[in-house]
């Protein structure tokens, strides 16, 4: 009996490995991918980076300041507005605070659609309406941000201490009063913390969405490549990396302080 | 004791519970038809082992939990049939004290006491925390009464357990209640603090003529502080009477 | 029954929270206030600096529902092309994740503090990994497209580089969590470096490597859907093409397919994560 089960396990394992190998072969064939391609491709890439991109063009620092600031501005404006919208949506989406189950399902559904569609796609869809530039970028970050923050906020609201809620309800408080006097004080630190996380995410996304025409550092990188100004591109990439690290350091430090 | 009016002197029933039943969604039967009346000014202790349905009973009275069947009459109002508006009116007259205090941890002590006024206020003003000068003065004098006036502006979670429960009492008092529902008010406290809290509840109810219903796990406390004792077992009332009538074998039956 | 009310004047049963904790609570609240205040001021400043065309904002927002209506119904007729690019996206993701997992698997033993053969190698590899994951996937993609031309190859390499940066870090971190005593015991028994890794470390880190690889597959697939927008293959390329030609019915179909694909994979990886957490008893 135990021998049979062992045999069965081995058989399953063998089948799994066979499937994985098959998928790998299919993938490699489908995209004409081989070790030779990787090696020659990487060789070409290393040549490109070392010859064409280095050294970075330090003199472009000044020109790149405005795109850098735009990236920060877009991220911040988007996260503030997204936080306000998500605040309302999350109250509908959390099982504890929702006034009606149908509203809860609707809010969760909307948030999950907004979150699952990548922000790059949102930019593409928004550019026809808002034109190229920071406006479309900010709106795309806003939409993706609402998706992210609504879910995070709703999860924070789900964890609100039910005893505190009960106590305020028992005084004869209305729904609005209970939300404001019992839920809000517990939720506020989470709200700020997740919004800071959203800012961090936005800064990362905003350099990416710039590449499809939404302004900021991503746009500078994209146009630098098109104009063959590769050393300036390197400078922009370095600034991106510094910006990421800086923002991440600030937001994690602040988040640790709050909670 | 002598200067305090004994409960037996007042005959008006303020609370009538009749055939109260509660079955939870998962099929658990918490209450199987409970009847009793409470006269105005009386302190009634409800005893029973954990899981006997004491907490459910208390929450059915102010409808934090919706009863499945039966009636609760409070001061001439059928609570079980009240609409939203009437329910607010009923709830604000019933102060509630909780086992785990249930203070808003990040709000101030004063803010917590003022929450007791929400039922009397316009919804929006209450939500924004705009309390009248009178309410704030009242809240401060209640805090003085429970000996916490110096802690008024501290955050509630900075206080010790006993102090937090006194804030809980103050919050209930801010409602100017006719009835106090105390759900295991001392179950999270050490013996000395427990006695202290029970003293507060007893004194305040007797001084202000507030009717009080207390869930207690410990029979000793119930015997000492309650005018009358109701024993609950498996969702049914199995004893009702004065403390001295609660014989040892009855206690055993309740907790069996 | 008798209660002596004058007996005791409010003894405190439980100890007061320490002064440090009180101080911490209060500074937390003050930080919250400062952050809120600062963000409002900076928000206004940023809004002013961005200098949006508010007329455009209003007209654009009015246009959006019209556009959404125009997108309907989705055009399914190109389904063969779309399906082919879905397959390509999946193939790119699979190849990139596999490549990065294999390379990281080898390299991580050289840059975990407890198994690294030399300090120098530890710092070099760790720094390299940090750089690889600090540069966004799309930036890698755009560089690789510039170096290698359009197509899936630069996409796969860009994905692989970025995920290599993450996999090296998480793999070597899990190796570092291996109980030091196990390694010491093996060393004492005279095991060589390779023996120590294969017999001592590998069995202990196997499951955590697998779960990281699965998690990364999910992340890579998300990136792979948009790589095409900078010319690096996959379904993103289809979408940007149809948007540029303003074929909105096609675009809607592609977005729907993208959503279905990402949503399914997210559900699957959530399911697997839950099972792994249960299995590990964490």
PDB file of N, CA and C in Angstrom, chain B residues 1 106 154-155 157-163 166 188-190 192-193 195-196 199-200 202-203 223-226, chain C residues 1-18 21-26 28-29 32:
ATOM      1  N   UNK B   1     -25.234  51.411  53.989  1.00  0.00           N
ATOM      2  CA  UNK B   1     -26.345  50.959  53.176  1.00  0.00           C
ATOM      3  C   UNK B   1     -27.648  51.686  53.469  1.00  0.00           C
ATOM      4  N   UNK B 106      -7.159  55.733  20.320  1.00  0.00           N
ATOM      5  CA  UNK B 106      -6.371  56.884  19.899  1.00  0.00           C
ATOM      6  C   UNK B 106      -7.048  58.214  20.208  1.00  0.00           C
ATOM      7  N   UNK B 154      -5.395  63.056  28.163  1.00  0.00           N
ATOM      8  CA  UNK B 154      -4.504  61.956  27.770  1.00  0.00           C
ATOM      9  C   UNK B 154      -5.201  61.082  26.750  1.00  0.00           C
ATOM     10  N   UNK B 155      -4.377  60.346  25.987  1.00  0.00           N
ATOM     11  CA  UNK B 155      -4.971  59.354  25.101  1.00  0.00           C
ATOM     12  C   UNK B 155      -5.472  58.175  25.920  1.00  0.00           C
ATOM     13  N   UNK B 157      -5.536  55.019  25.483  1.00  0.00           N
ATOM     14  CA  UNK B 157      -4.725  53.812  25.625  1.00  0.00           C
ATOM     15  C   UNK B 157      -3.509  54.029  26.522  1.00  0.00           C
ATOM     16  N   UNK B 158      -3.354  55.246  27.052  1.00  0.00           N
ATOM     17  CA  UNK B 158      -2.252  55.478  27.980  1.00  0.00           C
ATOM     18  C   UNK B 158      -2.642  55.145  29.418  1.00  0.00           C
ATOM     19  N   UNK B 159      -3.939  54.894  29.643  1.00  0.00           N
ATOM     20  CA  UNK B 159      -4.395  54.629  31.005  1.00  0.00           C
ATOM     21  C   UNK B 159      -4.289  53.148  31.355  1.00  0.00           C
ATOM     22  N   UNK B 160      -4.294  52.871  32.653  1.00  0.00           N
ATOM     23  CA  UNK B 160      -4.305  51.474  33.103  1.00  0.00           C
ATOM     24  C   UNK B 160      -5.712  50.897  32.903  1.00  0.00           C
ATOM     25  N   UNK B 161      -5.814  49.565  33.052  1.00  0.00           N
ATOM     26  CA  UNK B 161      -7.095  48.906  32.822  1.00  0.00           C
ATOM     27  C   UNK B 161      -8.216  49.449  33.685  1.00  0.00           C
ATOM     28  N   UNK B 162      -7.932  49.622  34.966  1.00  0.00           N
ATOM     29  CA  UNK B 162      -8.958  50.129  35.882  1.00  0.00           C
ATOM     30  C   UNK B 162      -9.395  51.530  35.506  1.00  0.00           C
ATOM     31  N   UNK B 163      -8.417  52.356  35.140  1.00  0.00           N
ATOM     32  CA  UNK B 163      -8.743  53.729  34.731  1.00  0.00           C
ATOM     33  C   UNK B 163      -9.582  53.718  33.458  1.00  0.00           C
ATOM     34  N   UNK B 166     -13.062  53.031  34.189  1.00  0.00           N
ATOM     35  CA  UNK B 166     -13.738  54.206  34.768  1.00  0.00           C
ATOM     36  C   UNK B 166     -14.137  55.181  33.666  1.00  0.00           C
ATOM     37  N   UNK B 188     -11.766  41.590  32.853  1.00  0.00           N
ATOM     38  CA  UNK B 188     -10.380  41.782  32.418  1.00  0.00           C
ATOM     39  C   UNK B 188      -9.530  42.461  33.488  1.00  0.00           C
ATOM     40  N   UNK B 189     -10.009  42.518  34.712  1.00  0.00           N
ATOM     41  CA  UNK B 189      -9.294  43.276  35.740  1.00  0.00           C
ATOM     42  C   UNK B 189      -8.853  42.373  36.895  1.00  0.00           C
ATOM     43  N   UNK B 190      -7.841  42.829  37.623  1.00  0.00           N
ATOM     44  CA  UNK B 190      -7.386  42.057  38.783  1.00  0.00           C
ATOM     45  C   UNK B 190      -8.371  42.250  39.944  1.00  0.00           C
ATOM     46  N   UNK B 192      -8.412  43.468  43.057  1.00  0.00           N
ATOM     47  CA  UNK B 192      -8.523  44.751  43.770  1.00  0.00           C
ATOM     48  C   UNK B 192      -9.226  45.778  42.899  1.00  0.00           C
ATOM     49  N   UNK B 193      -8.773  45.891  41.649  1.00  0.00           N
ATOM     50  CA  UNK B 193      -9.388  46.841  40.733  1.00  0.00           C
ATOM     51  C   UNK B 193     -10.841  46.471  40.474  1.00  0.00           C
ATOM     52  N   UNK B 195     -12.996  45.137  42.461  1.00  0.00           N
ATOM     53  CA  UNK B 195     -13.826  45.588  43.565  1.00  0.00           C
ATOM     54  C   UNK B 195     -14.075  47.087  43.469  1.00  0.00           C
ATOM     55  N   UNK B 196     -12.992  47.782  43.141  1.00  0.00           N
ATOM     56  CA  UNK B 196     -13.048  49.229  42.983  1.00  0.00           C
ATOM     57  C   UNK B 196     -14.057  49.639  41.901  1.00  0.00           C
ATOM     58  N   UNK B 199     -17.560  48.981  43.019  1.00  0.00           N
ATOM     59  CA  UNK B 199     -17.984  50.035  43.952  1.00  0.00           C
ATOM     60  C   UNK B 199     -18.491  51.261  43.212  1.00  0.00           C
ATOM     61  N   UNK B 200     -17.738  51.647  42.194  1.00  0.00           N
ATOM     62  CA  UNK B 200     -18.137  52.810  41.399  1.00  0.00           C
ATOM     63  C   UNK B 200     -19.503  52.601  40.780  1.00  0.00           C
ATOM     64  N   UNK B 202     -21.853  50.514  41.570  1.00  0.00           N
ATOM     65  CA  UNK B 202     -22.889  50.428  42.585  1.00  0.00           C
ATOM     66  C   UNK B 202     -23.267  51.806  43.107  1.00  0.00           C
ATOM     67  N   UNK B 203     -22.251  52.563  43.476  1.00  0.00           N
ATOM     68  CA  UNK B 203     -22.508  53.869  44.092  1.00  0.00           C
ATOM     69  C   UNK B 203     -23.231  54.797  43.128  1.00  0.00           C
ATOM     70  N   UNK B 223     -23.414  38.305  44.394  1.00  0.00           N
ATOM     71  CA  UNK B 223     -24.062  38.253  45.696  1.00  0.00           C
ATOM     72  C   UNK B 223     -23.877  39.539  46.471  1.00  0.00           C
ATOM     73  N   UNK B 224     -22.680  40.124  46.357  1.00  0.00           N
ATOM     74  CA  UNK B 224     -22.386  41.322  47.140  1.00  0.00           C
ATOM     75  C   UNK B 224     -23.068  42.574  46.611  1.00  0.00           C
ATOM     76  N   UNK B 225     -23.165  42.695  45.307  1.00  0.00           N
ATOM     77  CA  UNK B 225     -23.574  43.980  44.756  1.00  0.00           C
ATOM     78  C   UNK B 225     -24.997  44.007  44.203  1.00  0.00           C
ATOM     79  N   UNK B 226     -25.554  42.839  43.856  1.00  0.00           N
ATOM     80  CA  UNK B 226     -26.846  42.873  43.157  1.00  0.00           C
ATOM     81  C   UNK B 226     -28.004  42.793  44.143  1.00  0.00           C
TER      82      UNK B 226
ATOM     83  N   UNK C   1     -25.941  42.295  52.657  1.00  0.00           N
ATOM     84  CA  UNK C   1     -24.984  42.866  51.728  1.00  0.00           C
ATOM     85  C   UNK C   1     -24.523  44.234  52.211  1.00  0.00           C
ATOM     86  N   UNK C   2     -23.272  44.404  52.270  1.00  0.00           N
ATOM     87  CA  UNK C   2     -22.790  45.726  52.676  1.00  0.00           C
ATOM     88  C   UNK C   2     -21.505  46.074  51.926  1.00  0.00           C
ATOM     89  N   UNK C   3     -21.489  47.262  51.456  1.00  0.00           N
ATOM     90  CA  UNK C   3     -20.306  47.732  50.745  1.00  0.00           C
ATOM     91  C   UNK C   3     -19.808  48.997  51.416  1.00  0.00           C
ATOM     92  N   UNK C   4     -18.600  48.954  51.869  1.00  0.00           N
ATOM     93  CA  UNK C   4     -18.043  50.147  52.499  1.00  0.00           C
ATOM     94  C   UNK C   4     -17.399  51.018  51.437  1.00  0.00           C
ATOM     95  N   UNK C   5     -18.123  52.078  51.116  1.00  0.00           N
ATOM     96  CA  UNK C   5     -17.674  52.877  49.971  1.00  0.00           C
ATOM     97  C   UNK C   5     -16.501  53.785  50.289  1.00  0.00           C
ATOM     98  N   UNK C   6     -16.364  54.123  51.546  1.00  0.00           N
ATOM     99  CA  UNK C   6     -15.276  55.036  51.906  1.00  0.00           C
ATOM    100  C   UNK C   6     -13.962  54.279  52.133  1.00  0.00           C
ATOM    101  N   UNK C   7     -14.069  52.949  52.000  1.00  0.00           N
ATOM    102  CA  UNK C   7     -12.948  52.087  52.369  1.00  0.00           C
ATOM    103  C   UNK C   7     -11.651  52.458  51.641  1.00  0.00           C
ATOM    104  N   UNK C   8     -11.777  52.578  50.323  1.00  0.00           N
ATOM    105  CA  UNK C   8     -10.529  52.808  49.588  1.00  0.00           C
ATOM    106  C   UNK C   8     -10.704  53.958  48.605  1.00  0.00           C
ATOM    107  N   UNK C   9      -9.717  54.764  48.505  1.00  0.00           N
ATOM    108  CA  UNK C   9      -9.776  55.848  47.534  1.00  0.00           C
ATOM    109  C   UNK C   9      -8.986  55.487  46.273  1.00  0.00           C
ATOM    110  N   UNK C  10      -9.631  54.830  45.391  1.00  0.00           N
ATOM    111  CA  UNK C  10      -9.106  54.570  44.059  1.00  0.00           C
ATOM    112  C   UNK C  10      -7.685  54.019  43.973  1.00  0.00           C
ATOM    113  N   UNK C  11      -7.466  52.840  44.503  1.00  0.00           N
ATOM    114  CA  UNK C  11      -6.149  52.265  44.247  1.00  0.00           C
ATOM    115  C   UNK C  11      -6.079  51.836  42.784  1.00  0.00           C
ATOM    116  N   UNK C  12      -4.941  51.964  42.188  1.00  0.00           N
ATOM    117  CA  UNK C  12      -4.813  51.568  40.787  1.00  0.00           C
ATOM    118  C   UNK C  12      -4.310  50.133  40.742  1.00  0.00           C
ATOM    119  N   UNK C  13      -5.104  49.275  40.167  1.00  0.00           N
ATOM    120  CA  UNK C  13      -4.760  47.865  40.148  1.00  0.00           C
ATOM    121  C   UNK C  13      -3.621  47.521  39.208  1.00  0.00           C
ATOM    122  N   UNK C  14      -3.632  48.132  38.057  1.00  0.00           N
ATOM    123  CA  UNK C  14      -2.626  47.754  37.061  1.00  0.00           C
ATOM    124  C   UNK C  14      -1.586  48.849  36.891  1.00  0.00           C
ATOM    125  N   UNK C  15      -0.371  48.449  36.552  1.00  0.00           N
ATOM    126  CA  UNK C  15       0.678  49.454  36.417  1.00  0.00           C
ATOM    127  C   UNK C  15       0.378  50.429  35.279  1.00  0.00           C
ATOM    128  N   UNK C  16       0.795  51.655  35.433  1.00  0.00           N
ATOM    129  CA  UNK C  16       0.647  52.649  34.377  1.00  0.00           C
ATOM    130  C   UNK C  16       1.536  52.271  33.201  1.00  0.00           C
ATOM    131  N   UNK C  17       1.108  52.575  31.981  1.00  0.00           N
ATOM    132  CA  UNK C  17       2.034  52.383  30.868  1.00  0.00           C
ATOM    133  C   UNK C  17       3.274  53.253  31.094  1.00  0.00           C
ATOM    134  N   UNK C  18       4.390  52.760  30.600  1.00  0.00           N
ATOM    135  CA  UNK C  18       5.635  53.484  30.868  1.00  0.00           C
ATOM    136  C   UNK C  18       5.638  54.845  30.181  1.00  0.00           C
ATOM    137  N   UNK C  21       6.352  54.829  26.418  1.00  0.00           N
ATOM    138  CA  UNK C  21       5.248  54.493  25.537  1.00  0.00           C
ATOM    139  C   UNK C  21       4.320  55.690  25.324  1.00  0.00           C
ATOM    140  N   UNK C  22       4.051  56.388  26.414  1.00  0.00           N
ATOM    141  CA  UNK C  22       3.200  57.574  26.304  1.00  0.00           C
ATOM    142  C   UNK C  22       3.806  58.583  25.348  1.00  0.00           C
ATOM    143  N   UNK C  23       5.115  58.744  25.506  1.00  0.00           N
ATOM    144  CA  UNK C  23       5.807  59.710  24.662  1.00  0.00           C
ATOM    145  C   UNK C  23       5.696  59.299  23.201  1.00  0.00           C
ATOM    146  N   UNK C  24       5.890  57.977  22.955  1.00  0.00           N
ATOM    147  CA  UNK C  24       5.841  57.457  21.607  1.00  0.00           C
ATOM    148  C   UNK C  24       4.473  57.714  20.971  1.00  0.00           C
ATOM    149  N   UNK C  25       3.417  57.389  21.724  1.00  0.00           N
ATOM    150  CA  UNK C  25       2.068  57.596  21.209  1.00  0.00           C
ATOM    151  C   UNK C  25       1.845  59.029  20.772  1.00  0.00           C
ATOM    152  N   UNK C  26       2.304  59.923  21.625  1.00  0.00           N
ATOM    153  CA  UNK C  26       2.028  61.318  21.324  1.00  0.00           C
ATOM    154  C   UNK C  26       2.829  61.800  20.120  1.00  0.00           C
ATOM    155  N   UNK C  28       3.770  59.963  17.670  1.00  0.00           N
ATOM    156  CA  UNK C  28       3.138  59.373  16.499  1.00  0.00           C
ATOM    157  C   UNK C  28       2.049  60.282  15.962  1.00  0.00           C
ATOM    158  N   UNK C  29       1.193  60.753  16.870  1.00  0.00           N
ATOM    159  CA  UNK C  29       0.097  61.602  16.442  1.00  0.00           C
ATOM    160  C   UNK C  29       0.604  62.911  15.848  1.00  0.00           C
ATOM    161  N   UNK C  32       1.747  62.331  12.344  1.00  0.00           N
ATOM    162  CA  UNK C  32       0.598  62.210  11.465  1.00  0.00           C
ATOM    163  C   UNK C  32       0.126  63.589  11.022  1.00  0.00           C
TER     164      UNK C  32
END
